[in-house]
C-alpha cells in the first residue's frame, strides 16, 4: 500500500505543475468562455456552457484574483479530495490511484476545463450508487447523495444527462427484477430527485436564455 501512497503524492505534484511546462498553460478557447461566464456572474449572458464550473471559478477567484490560478487550485482540490476520500473510506484506493496515473484522468485535470469537475462529481456518483446497490443500510441517504451529485454533474456538463438517462434506462429495462430488491425504492427516489433537478435547470435556461442548452449558439464563433 505504501507504494500507492507515494504514487498518489507524485500524482498531485505532477498534476499541479504540468501546465507550467507548456506554452499555453492549459488555457484553451473553452477555458476563455468559462472565464467569461464566471466574470459575468451573477448575470450570465450565455447558456452555451452550464454554470457549475464558472460558479466554482468565481468563488475561488475571490481568493486568487486570477482565473488561471483559480482553475489550478480547483484541479488541485479535486484530485486531493478524491484521493484522500478514497484512502480514508477504503473505496478502491489502489484502483483510484492507477486511474489518476492513466491518460484519461491526466487530461481531465490538465487545464481550465469542465472535465475536471465532471470527473470529480462522477467519482462520488459512483461511490453513492455503489453504496446503494451493495449496502442494505442508509439506502435513502445514499440515494439523496447520489441525486445531489447527479445534479452537480449536469450543472457542470450538459452531457451528464446521458449518465442519468443510462441509469433510468437500466431501471426501466430491469424493473420487474429490481422491484424485489431492497434498494428499488431508493433508486426510484434518486431518479425522481435527479430528474427534478435537471429538469428545473433546463427550465431556468429556457426561461432566462430562450433555449435549453444554448443549442442555437453552437457552431458560432465565440
Short mmCIF file of C-alpha atoms in Angstrom, two decimals:
data_model
loop_
_atom_site.label_atom_id
_atom_site.label_comp_id
_atom_site.label_asym_id
_atom_site.label_seq_id
_atom_site.Cartn_x
_atom_site.Cartn_y
_atom_site.Cartn_z
CA UNK A 1 0.00 0.00 0.00
CA UNK A 2 2.95 2.34 0.68
CA UNK A 3 3.88 2.49 -3.00
CA UNK A 4 0.36 3.64 -3.86
CA UNK A 5 0.54 6.37 -1.23
CA UNK A 6 3.83 7.57 -2.69
CA UNK A 7 2.40 7.42 -6.20
CA UNK A 8 -0.62 9.45 -5.03
CA UNK A 9 1.66 12.22 -3.74
CA UNK A 10 3.64 12.19 -7.01
CA UNK A 11 0.38 12.41 -8.96
CA UNK A 12 -0.77 15.51 -7.05
CA UNK A 13 2.60 17.22 -7.63
CA UNK A 14 2.66 16.33 -11.34
CA UNK A 15 -0.96 17.40 -11.84
CA UNK A 16 -0.28 20.79 -10.26
CA UNK A 17 2.92 21.61 -12.13
CA UNK A 18 2.20 20.00 -15.52
CA UNK A 19 0.75 23.09 -17.22
CA UNK A 20 3.79 25.23 -16.35
CA UNK A 21 5.79 23.26 -18.91
CA UNK A 22 3.63 24.02 -21.93
CA UNK A 23 3.33 27.32 -23.77
CA UNK A 24 -0.44 27.83 -23.44
CA UNK A 25 -0.62 26.82 -19.78
CA UNK A 26 -3.64 24.57 -20.22
CA UNK A 27 -5.84 27.50 -21.25
CA UNK A 28 -7.88 26.88 -24.42
CA UNK A 29 -10.81 28.51 -26.20
CA UNK A 30 -13.35 26.83 -23.92
CA UNK A 31 -11.35 27.99 -20.90
CA UNK A 32 -11.76 31.60 -22.00
CA UNK A 33 -15.50 31.02 -22.39
CA UNK A 34 -15.69 29.66 -18.85
CA UNK A 35 -13.69 32.63 -17.57
CA UNK A 36 -16.02 34.99 -19.40
CA UNK A 37 -19.14 33.39 -17.93
CA UNK A 38 -17.56 33.47 -14.47
CA UNK A 39 -16.74 37.17 -14.88
CA UNK A 40 -20.36 37.90 -15.91
CA UNK A 41 -21.83 36.30 -12.79
CA UNK A 42 -24.34 36.85 -11.28
CA UNK A 43 -25.74 37.96 -14.65
CA UNK A 44 -24.54 35.37 -17.21
CA UNK A 45 -25.13 36.26 -20.85
CA UNK A 46 -24.99 32.78 -22.36
CA UNK A 47 -26.00 29.22 -21.51
CA UNK A 48 -23.68 27.60 -24.03
CA UNK A 49 -21.97 26.03 -21.04
CA UNK A 50 -23.63 25.15 -17.70
CA UNK A 51 -22.98 27.48 -14.77
CA UNK A 52 -21.46 24.90 -12.41
CA UNK A 53 -17.80 25.31 -13.36
CA UNK A 54 -17.95 29.11 -13.82
CA UNK A 55 -19.51 29.44 -10.35
CA UNK A 56 -16.65 27.43 -8.85
CA UNK A 57 -14.12 29.54 -10.75
CA UNK A 58 -15.74 32.73 -9.49
CA UNK A 59 -15.71 31.51 -5.89
CA UNK A 60 -12.00 30.65 -5.97
CA UNK A 61 -11.21 33.78 -8.00
CA UNK A 62 -12.37 35.76 -4.97
CA UNK A 63 -9.28 34.40 -3.17
CA UNK A 64 -6.75 34.27 -6.01
CA UNK A 65 -7.90 37.27 -8.13
CA UNK A 66 -6.78 35.33 -11.21
CA UNK A 67 -8.79 32.80 -13.20
CA UNK A 68 -5.74 30.80 -14.24
CA UNK A 69 -4.80 30.24 -10.60
CA UNK A 70 -8.43 29.62 -9.73
CA UNK A 71 -8.51 26.74 -12.22
CA UNK A 72 -5.20 25.39 -10.89
CA UNK A 73 -6.45 25.49 -7.31
CA UNK A 74 -9.69 23.76 -8.26
CA UNK A 75 -7.92 20.97 -10.15
CA UNK A 76 -5.60 20.50 -7.19
CA UNK A 77 -8.50 20.32 -4.78
CA UNK A 78 -10.43 17.88 -6.98
CA UNK A 79 -7.52 15.43 -7.16
CA UNK A 80 -6.55 15.72 -3.49
CA UNK A 81 -10.13 15.31 -2.25
CA UNK A 82 -10.75 12.23 -4.40
CA UNK A 83 -7.51 10.56 -3.33
CA UNK A 84 -7.99 11.34 0.37
CA UNK A 85 -11.62 10.23 0.26
CA UNK A 86 -10.69 7.01 -1.49
CA UNK A 87 -7.95 6.29 1.05
CA UNK A 88 -9.87 7.03 4.24
CA UNK A 89 -13.10 5.41 3.02
CA UNK A 90 -11.14 2.44 1.67
CA UNK A 91 -13.02 2.87 -1.59
CA UNK A 92 -10.80 1.20 -4.21
CA UNK A 93 -7.79 3.33 -3.27
CA UNK A 94 -5.28 1.43 -5.40
CA UNK A 95 -7.58 1.45 -8.41
CA UNK A 96 -8.22 5.17 -7.96
CA UNK A 97 -4.51 5.94 -7.85
CA UNK A 98 -3.97 3.89 -11.00
CA UNK A 99 -6.79 5.80 -12.73
CA UNK A 100 -5.03 9.05 -11.88
CA UNK A 101 -1.83 7.61 -13.31
CA UNK A 102 -3.53 6.98 -16.66
CA UNK A 103 -4.22 9.27 -19.60
CA UNK A 104 -7.93 9.83 -19.01
CA UNK A 105 -7.65 11.44 -15.59
CA UNK A 106 -4.40 13.17 -16.59
CA UNK A 107 -6.06 15.06 -19.42
CA UNK A 108 -9.29 15.61 -17.47
CA UNK A 109 -7.36 17.59 -14.86
CA UNK A 110 -4.96 19.09 -17.38
CA UNK A 111 -6.21 22.65 -17.60
CA UNK A 112 -9.13 25.02 -17.13
CA UNK A 113 -11.79 22.64 -18.45
CA UNK A 114 -15.09 21.35 -17.10
CA UNK A 115 -13.86 17.78 -17.49
CA UNK A 116 -12.11 18.10 -14.11
CA UNK A 117 -15.19 18.86 -12.00
CA UNK A 118 -17.21 16.45 -14.18
CA UNK A 119 -14.88 13.57 -13.25
CA UNK A 120 -14.82 14.79 -9.65
CA UNK A 121 -18.59 14.62 -9.24
CA UNK A 122 -18.87 11.42 -11.27
CA UNK A 123 -16.45 9.70 -8.91
CA UNK A 124 -18.74 10.45 -5.98
CA UNK A 125 -21.78 9.40 -8.01
CA UNK A 126 -20.13 6.01 -8.43
CA UNK A 127 -19.48 5.91 -4.68
CA UNK A 128 -23.08 6.63 -3.69
CA UNK A 129 -24.52 4.24 -6.28
CA UNK A 130 -22.03 1.59 -5.18
CA UNK A 131 -23.22 2.01 -1.60
CA UNK A 132 -26.83 1.99 -2.75
CA UNK A 133 -26.51 -1.30 -4.59
CA UNK A 134 -24.14 -3.08 -2.20
CA UNK A 135 -25.37 -1.97 1.24
CA UNK A 136 -28.72 -2.62 2.92
CA UNK A 137 -28.40 0.40 5.21
CA UNK A 138 -28.67 4.15 4.67
CA UNK A 139 -30.36 3.49 1.33
CA UNK A 140 -32.25 6.77 1.19
CA UNK A 141 -29.27 8.79 2.41
CA UNK A 142 -27.18 7.30 -0.40
CA UNK A 143 -30.00 7.93 -2.87
CA UNK A 144 -30.17 11.60 -1.89
CA UNK A 145 -26.38 11.89 -2.00
CA UNK A 146 -26.32 10.34 -5.47
CA UNK A 147 -29.11 12.70 -6.57
CA UNK A 148 -27.24 15.81 -5.43
CA UNK A 149 -24.07 14.67 -7.16
CA UNK A 150 -26.01 13.77 -10.34
CA UNK A 151 -27.47 17.28 -10.44
CA UNK A 152 -23.98 18.74 -9.92
CA UNK A 153 -22.73 16.65 -12.84
CA UNK A 154 -25.38 18.12 -15.12
CA UNK A 155 -24.69 21.63 -13.78
CA UNK A 156 -21.06 21.04 -14.83
CA UNK A 157 -21.56 19.50 -18.28
CA UNK A 158 -24.79 19.02 -20.19
CA UNK A 159 -23.54 15.60 -21.30
CA UNK A 160 -24.27 14.45 -17.75
CA UNK A 161 -27.82 13.86 -18.99
CA UNK A 162 -26.56 10.68 -20.67
CA UNK A 163 -25.48 9.25 -17.33
CA UNK A 164 -28.91 9.96 -15.89
CA UNK A 165 -30.59 8.51 -18.98
CA UNK A 166 -28.46 5.36 -18.73
CA UNK A 167 -29.49 4.76 -15.09
CA UNK A 168 -33.13 5.47 -15.97
CA UNK A 169 -32.99 3.03 -18.88
CA UNK A 170 -31.41 0.40 -16.64
CA UNK A 171 -34.19 0.84 -14.09
CA UNK A 172 -36.85 0.63 -16.82
CA UNK A 173 -35.46 -2.47 -18.57
CA UNK A 174 -34.95 -4.38 -15.34
CA UNK A 175 -37.97 -3.01 -13.50
CA UNK A 176 -39.51 -6.40 -12.64
CA UNK A 177 -36.20 -7.75 -11.35
CA UNK A 178 -35.33 -4.60 -9.42
CA UNK A 179 -38.68 -4.11 -7.69
CA UNK A 180 -37.93 -7.04 -5.40
CA UNK A 181 -34.56 -5.59 -4.39
CA UNK A 182 -34.21 -3.65 -1.11
CA UNK A 183 -32.80 -0.65 -2.98
CA UNK A 184 -35.63 -0.38 -5.55
CA UNK A 185 -37.46 2.49 -3.84
CA UNK A 186 -34.20 4.29 -3.10
CA UNK A 187 -33.22 4.03 -6.78
CA UNK A 188 -36.61 5.48 -7.75
CA UNK A 189 -36.03 8.33 -5.29
CA UNK A 190 -32.68 9.01 -6.94
CA UNK A 191 -34.29 9.16 -10.39
CA UNK A 192 -37.07 11.48 -9.21
CA UNK A 193 -34.85 13.96 -7.35
CA UNK A 194 -32.21 13.97 -10.09
CA UNK A 195 -34.87 14.36 -12.77
CA UNK A 196 -36.45 17.30 -10.96
CA UNK A 197 -33.06 18.98 -10.54
CA UNK A 198 -32.06 18.51 -14.17
CA UNK A 199 -35.50 19.49 -15.42
CA UNK A 200 -35.51 22.57 -13.19
CA UNK A 201 -32.16 23.73 -14.56
CA UNK A 202 -33.30 23.21 -18.16
CA UNK A 203 -36.44 25.21 -17.39
CA UNK A 204 -34.32 28.01 -15.92
CA UNK A 205 -32.21 28.03 -19.08
CA UNK A 206 -35.27 28.20 -21.30
CA UNK A 207 -36.93 30.99 -19.34
CA UNK A 208 -33.75 33.03 -18.92
CA UNK A 209 -31.95 32.42 -22.22
CA UNK A 210 -34.68 31.15 -24.54
CA UNK A 211 -33.01 27.77 -25.11
CA UNK A 212 -32.39 24.65 -23.06
CA UNK A 213 -28.65 24.21 -23.64
CA UNK A 214 -27.63 27.10 -25.89
CA UNK A 215 -28.27 24.92 -28.92
CA UNK A 216 -28.70 27.96 -31.17
CA UNK A 217 -25.21 29.17 -30.27
CA UNK A 218 -23.36 26.00 -31.16
CA UNK A 219 -21.16 26.31 -34.20
CA UNK A 220 -20.99 30.10 -33.92
CA UNK A 221 -17.69 31.82 -33.35
CA UNK A 222 -17.11 32.92 -29.76
#
